[in-house]
CSV table of C-alpha atoms in Angstrom, one decimal:
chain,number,residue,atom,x,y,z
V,1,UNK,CA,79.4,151.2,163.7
V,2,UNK,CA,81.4,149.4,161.1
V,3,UNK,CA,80.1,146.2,162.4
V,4,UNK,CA,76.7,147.2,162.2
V,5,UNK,CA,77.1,148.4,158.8
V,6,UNK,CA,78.4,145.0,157.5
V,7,UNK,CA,75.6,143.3,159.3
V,8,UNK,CA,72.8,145.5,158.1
V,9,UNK,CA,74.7,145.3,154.4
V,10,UNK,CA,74.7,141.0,154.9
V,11,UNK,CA,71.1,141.0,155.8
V,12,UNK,CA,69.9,142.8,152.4
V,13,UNK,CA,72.0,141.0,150.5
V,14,UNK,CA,70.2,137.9,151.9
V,15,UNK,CA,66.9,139.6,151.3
V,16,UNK,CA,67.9,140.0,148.0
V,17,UNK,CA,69.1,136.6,147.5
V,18,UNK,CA,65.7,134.8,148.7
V,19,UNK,CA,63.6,137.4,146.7
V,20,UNK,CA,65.9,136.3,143.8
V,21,UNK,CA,65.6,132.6,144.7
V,22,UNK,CA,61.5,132.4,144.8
V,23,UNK,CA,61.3,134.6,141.9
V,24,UNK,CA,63.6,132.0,140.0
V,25,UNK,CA,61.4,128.9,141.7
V,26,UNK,CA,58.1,130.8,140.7
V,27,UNK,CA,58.6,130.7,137.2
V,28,UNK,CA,60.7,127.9,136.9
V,29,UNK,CA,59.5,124.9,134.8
V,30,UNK,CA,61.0,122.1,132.5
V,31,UNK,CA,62.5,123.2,129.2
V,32,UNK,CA,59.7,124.0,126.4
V,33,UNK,CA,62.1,122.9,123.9
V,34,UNK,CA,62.8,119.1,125.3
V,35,UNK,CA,58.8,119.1,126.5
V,36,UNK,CA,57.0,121.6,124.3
V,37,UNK,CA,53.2,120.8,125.4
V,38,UNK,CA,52.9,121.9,129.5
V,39,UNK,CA,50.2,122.9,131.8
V,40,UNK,CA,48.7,122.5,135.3
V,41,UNK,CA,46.1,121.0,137.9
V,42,UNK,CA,43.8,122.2,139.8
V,43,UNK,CA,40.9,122.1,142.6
V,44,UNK,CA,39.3,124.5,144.7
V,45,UNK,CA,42.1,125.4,146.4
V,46,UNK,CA,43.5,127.4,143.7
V,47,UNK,CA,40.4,129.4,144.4
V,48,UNK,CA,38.7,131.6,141.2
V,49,UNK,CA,40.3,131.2,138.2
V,50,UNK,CA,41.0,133.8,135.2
V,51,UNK,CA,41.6,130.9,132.6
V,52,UNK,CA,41.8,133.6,130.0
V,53,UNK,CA,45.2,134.7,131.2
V,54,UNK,CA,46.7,131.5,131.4
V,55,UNK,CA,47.2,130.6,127.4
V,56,UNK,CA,49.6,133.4,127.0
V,57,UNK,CA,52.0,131.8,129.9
V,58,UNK,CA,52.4,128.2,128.5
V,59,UNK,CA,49.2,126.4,130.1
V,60,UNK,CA,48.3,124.0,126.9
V,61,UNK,CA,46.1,121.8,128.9
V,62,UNK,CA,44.8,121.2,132.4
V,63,UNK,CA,43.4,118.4,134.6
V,64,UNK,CA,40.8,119.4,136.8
V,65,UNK,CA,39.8,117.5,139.9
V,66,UNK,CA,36.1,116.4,139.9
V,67,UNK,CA,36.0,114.1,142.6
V,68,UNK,CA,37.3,112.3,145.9
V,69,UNK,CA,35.8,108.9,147.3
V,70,UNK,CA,32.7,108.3,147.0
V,71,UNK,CA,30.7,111.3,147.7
V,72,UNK,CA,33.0,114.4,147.5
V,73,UNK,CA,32.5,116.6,144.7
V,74,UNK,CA,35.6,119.2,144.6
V,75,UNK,CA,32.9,123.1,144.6
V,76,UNK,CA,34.8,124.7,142.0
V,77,UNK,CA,35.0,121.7,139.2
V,78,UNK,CA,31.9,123.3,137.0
V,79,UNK,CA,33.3,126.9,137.3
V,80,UNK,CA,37.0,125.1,136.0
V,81,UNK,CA,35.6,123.0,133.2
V,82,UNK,CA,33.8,125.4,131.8
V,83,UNK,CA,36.4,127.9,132.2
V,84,UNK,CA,39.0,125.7,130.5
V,85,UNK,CA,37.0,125.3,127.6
V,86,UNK,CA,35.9,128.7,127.3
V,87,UNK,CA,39.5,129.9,127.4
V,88,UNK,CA,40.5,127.0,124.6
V,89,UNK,CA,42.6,125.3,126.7
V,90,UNK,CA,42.3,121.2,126.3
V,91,UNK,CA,40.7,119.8,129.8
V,92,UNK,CA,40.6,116.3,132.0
V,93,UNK,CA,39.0,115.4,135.1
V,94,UNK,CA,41.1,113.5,137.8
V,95,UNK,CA,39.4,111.1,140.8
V,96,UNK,CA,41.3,111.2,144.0
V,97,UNK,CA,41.0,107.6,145.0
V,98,UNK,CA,40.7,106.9,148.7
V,99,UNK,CA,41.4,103.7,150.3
V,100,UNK,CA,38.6,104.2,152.4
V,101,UNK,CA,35.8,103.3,150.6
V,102,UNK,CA,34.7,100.9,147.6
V,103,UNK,CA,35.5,101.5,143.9
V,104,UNK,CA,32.4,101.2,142.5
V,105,UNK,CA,30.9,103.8,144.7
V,106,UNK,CA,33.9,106.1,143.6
V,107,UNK,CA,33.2,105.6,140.2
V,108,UNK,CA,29.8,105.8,140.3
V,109,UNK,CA,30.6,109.6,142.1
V,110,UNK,CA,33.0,110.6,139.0
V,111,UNK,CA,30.0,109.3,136.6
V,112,UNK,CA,28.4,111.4,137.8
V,113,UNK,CA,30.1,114.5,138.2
V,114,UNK,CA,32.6,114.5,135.0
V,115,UNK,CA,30.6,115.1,131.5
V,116,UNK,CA,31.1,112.8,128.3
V,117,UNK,CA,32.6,115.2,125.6
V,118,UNK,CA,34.3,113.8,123.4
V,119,UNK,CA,37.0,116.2,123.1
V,120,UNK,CA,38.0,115.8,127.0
V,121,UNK,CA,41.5,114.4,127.9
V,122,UNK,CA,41.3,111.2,129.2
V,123,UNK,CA,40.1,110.6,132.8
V,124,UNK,CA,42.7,110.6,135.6
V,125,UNK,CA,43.1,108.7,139.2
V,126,UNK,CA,45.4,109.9,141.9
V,127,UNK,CA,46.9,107.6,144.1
V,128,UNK,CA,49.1,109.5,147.1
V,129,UNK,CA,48.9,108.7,150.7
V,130,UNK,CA,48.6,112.4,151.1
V,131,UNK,CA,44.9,113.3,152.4
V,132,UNK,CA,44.3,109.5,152.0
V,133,UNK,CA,42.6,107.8,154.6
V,134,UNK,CA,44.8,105.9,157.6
V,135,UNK,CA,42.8,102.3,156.8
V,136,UNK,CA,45.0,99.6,156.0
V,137,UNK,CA,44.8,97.8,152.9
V,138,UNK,CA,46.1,94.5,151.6
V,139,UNK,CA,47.8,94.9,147.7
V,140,UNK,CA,45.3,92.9,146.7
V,141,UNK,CA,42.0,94.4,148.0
V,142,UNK,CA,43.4,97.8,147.1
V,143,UNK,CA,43.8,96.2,143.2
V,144,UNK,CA,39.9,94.7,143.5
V,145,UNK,CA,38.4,98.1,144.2
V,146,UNK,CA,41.0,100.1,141.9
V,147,UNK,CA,40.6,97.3,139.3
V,148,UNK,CA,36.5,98.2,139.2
V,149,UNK,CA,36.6,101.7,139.8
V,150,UNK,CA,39.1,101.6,136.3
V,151,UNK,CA,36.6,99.0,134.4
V,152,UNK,CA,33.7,101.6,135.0
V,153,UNK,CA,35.3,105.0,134.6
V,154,UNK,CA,37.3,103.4,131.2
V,155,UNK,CA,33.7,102.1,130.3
V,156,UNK,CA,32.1,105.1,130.9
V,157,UNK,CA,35.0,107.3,128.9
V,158,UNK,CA,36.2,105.0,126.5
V,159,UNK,CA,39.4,105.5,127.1
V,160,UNK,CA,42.4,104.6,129.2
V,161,UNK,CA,42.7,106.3,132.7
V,162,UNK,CA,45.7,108.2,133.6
V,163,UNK,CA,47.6,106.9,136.7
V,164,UNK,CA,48.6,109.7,139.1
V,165,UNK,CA,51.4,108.0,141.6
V,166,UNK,CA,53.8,109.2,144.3
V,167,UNK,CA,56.7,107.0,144.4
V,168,UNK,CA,56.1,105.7,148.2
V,169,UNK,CA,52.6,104.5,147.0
V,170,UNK,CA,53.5,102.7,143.6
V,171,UNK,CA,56.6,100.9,145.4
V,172,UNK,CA,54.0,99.9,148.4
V,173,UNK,CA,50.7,98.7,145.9
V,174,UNK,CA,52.9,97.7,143.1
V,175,UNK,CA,50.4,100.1,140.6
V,176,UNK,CA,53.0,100.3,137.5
V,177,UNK,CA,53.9,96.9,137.7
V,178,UNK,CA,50.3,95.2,137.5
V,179,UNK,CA,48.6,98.0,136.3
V,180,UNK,CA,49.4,99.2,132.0
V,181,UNK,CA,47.3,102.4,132.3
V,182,UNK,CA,49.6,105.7,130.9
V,183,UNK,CA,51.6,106.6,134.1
V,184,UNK,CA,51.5,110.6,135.4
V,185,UNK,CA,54.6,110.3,137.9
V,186,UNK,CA,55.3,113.2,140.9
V,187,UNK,CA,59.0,114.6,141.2
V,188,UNK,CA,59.8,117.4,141.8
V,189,UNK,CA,62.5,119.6,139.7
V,190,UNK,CA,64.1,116.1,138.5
V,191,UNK,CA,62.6,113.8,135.9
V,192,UNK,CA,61.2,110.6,137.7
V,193,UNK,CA,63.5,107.7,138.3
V,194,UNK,CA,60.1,105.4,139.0
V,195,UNK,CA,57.9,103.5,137.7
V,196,UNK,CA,58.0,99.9,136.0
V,197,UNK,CA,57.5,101.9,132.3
V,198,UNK,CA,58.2,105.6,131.1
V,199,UNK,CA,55.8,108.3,132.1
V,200,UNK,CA,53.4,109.8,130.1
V,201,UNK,CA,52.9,113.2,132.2
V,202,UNK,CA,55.4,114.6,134.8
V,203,UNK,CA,54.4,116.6,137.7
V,204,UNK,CA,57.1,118.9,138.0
V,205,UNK,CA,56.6,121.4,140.3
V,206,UNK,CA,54.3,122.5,143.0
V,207,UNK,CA,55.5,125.8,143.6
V,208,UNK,CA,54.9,128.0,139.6
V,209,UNK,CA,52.8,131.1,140.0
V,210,UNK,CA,50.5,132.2,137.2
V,211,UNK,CA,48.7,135.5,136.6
V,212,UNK,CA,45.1,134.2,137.4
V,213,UNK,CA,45.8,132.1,139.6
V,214,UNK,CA,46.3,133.0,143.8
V,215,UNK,CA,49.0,131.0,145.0
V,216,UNK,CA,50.6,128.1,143.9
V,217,UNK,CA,49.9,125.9,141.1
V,218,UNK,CA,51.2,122.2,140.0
V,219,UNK,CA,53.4,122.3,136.8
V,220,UNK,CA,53.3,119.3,134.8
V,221,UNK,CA,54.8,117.9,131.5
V,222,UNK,CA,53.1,115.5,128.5
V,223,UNK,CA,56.0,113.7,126.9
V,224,UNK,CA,56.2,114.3,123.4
């Protein structure tokens, strides 16, 4: 009996502990005093927003994905932008650039999509292997079709795109290194250690949970 007693006692306790331990990792984020400006991304896989919630709990800007190769258009980018600026909260759109197909045909996708406001943070690209494509791609074809799909969308925008990297694809298509676009560097819970210059947004986490928001979100940082 006594057994089972200690067993049954050991087992809530490490009930207790994980509920403790996501609670902690939900609402965890970097400090607001050393990195005062915060917010999040998103696509339709955050579902439908209440962006009217999300000022109150430390979101002061958000990056919205448009678009993905050449012909994607993420469903819920119109309900998000509009959203975002309804609820007062500053707003960019972000490309995610496959290897798969030509720049200019990516860009001419995000053209179309993404409106010119002139109050809109500037445009970003993410460059992961995550969801990417399996093609394989020489450094310097992937810099041709980046290379045009920036000359466009920085034409387009006037001004300089946002560079969204993962550490395995920067080190294997050298991006910081040939590339001087503001950097937006994924690490999660520790500050980036990569990158040929310091970042200009950190994405944090992947795991905070918002009111208004099912699920998870990303949590990212602007440096000061």
């Amino acid at each position: 009996m006594r057994r089972r007693v200690w067993l049954g006692g050991a087992l809530a306790a490490l009930v207790l502990s994980g509920v403790a331990a996501f609670t902690f990792a939900s609402a965890w984020h970097p400090s607001d005093t050393a990195y005062p400006r915060q917010g999040i991304d998103v696509s339709h896989h955050q579902g439908r927003i209440a962006w009217a919630e999300l000022p109150a709990q430390g979101v002061d800007f958000a990056y919205i994905k448009a678009t993905e190769g050449g012909d994607h258009r993420d469903s819920a980018f119109a309900d998000n932008w509009a959203g975002a600026r309804n609820a007062g909260i500053p707003r960019g759109a972000y490309h995610f650039f496959t290897l798969c197909r030509p720049g200019a045909d990516q860009a001419a996708n995000f053209i179309a999509t993404v409106p010119l406001e002139p109050d809109a943070l500037p445009p970003a690209v993410d460059l992961e292997y995550l969801g990417n494509c399996s093609r394989q791609v020489s450094v310097e074809a992937f810099h041709q079709e980046l290379g045009t799909f920036l000359q466009m969308v920085e034409a387009r925008y006037r001004q300089s795109a946002l560079l969204y990297l993962t550490p395995e694809f920067d080190a294997a298509f050298q991006v910081s290194t040939r590339l001087q676009q503001p950097l937006w560097l994924r690490r999660i819970v520790f500050e980036p250690d990569f990158g040929a210059r310091p970042w200009q947004v950190w994405q944090a986490s992947n795991f905070r949970r918002l009111h208004g928001i099912d699920g998870r979100v990303d949590w990212n940082v602007s440096r000061p």
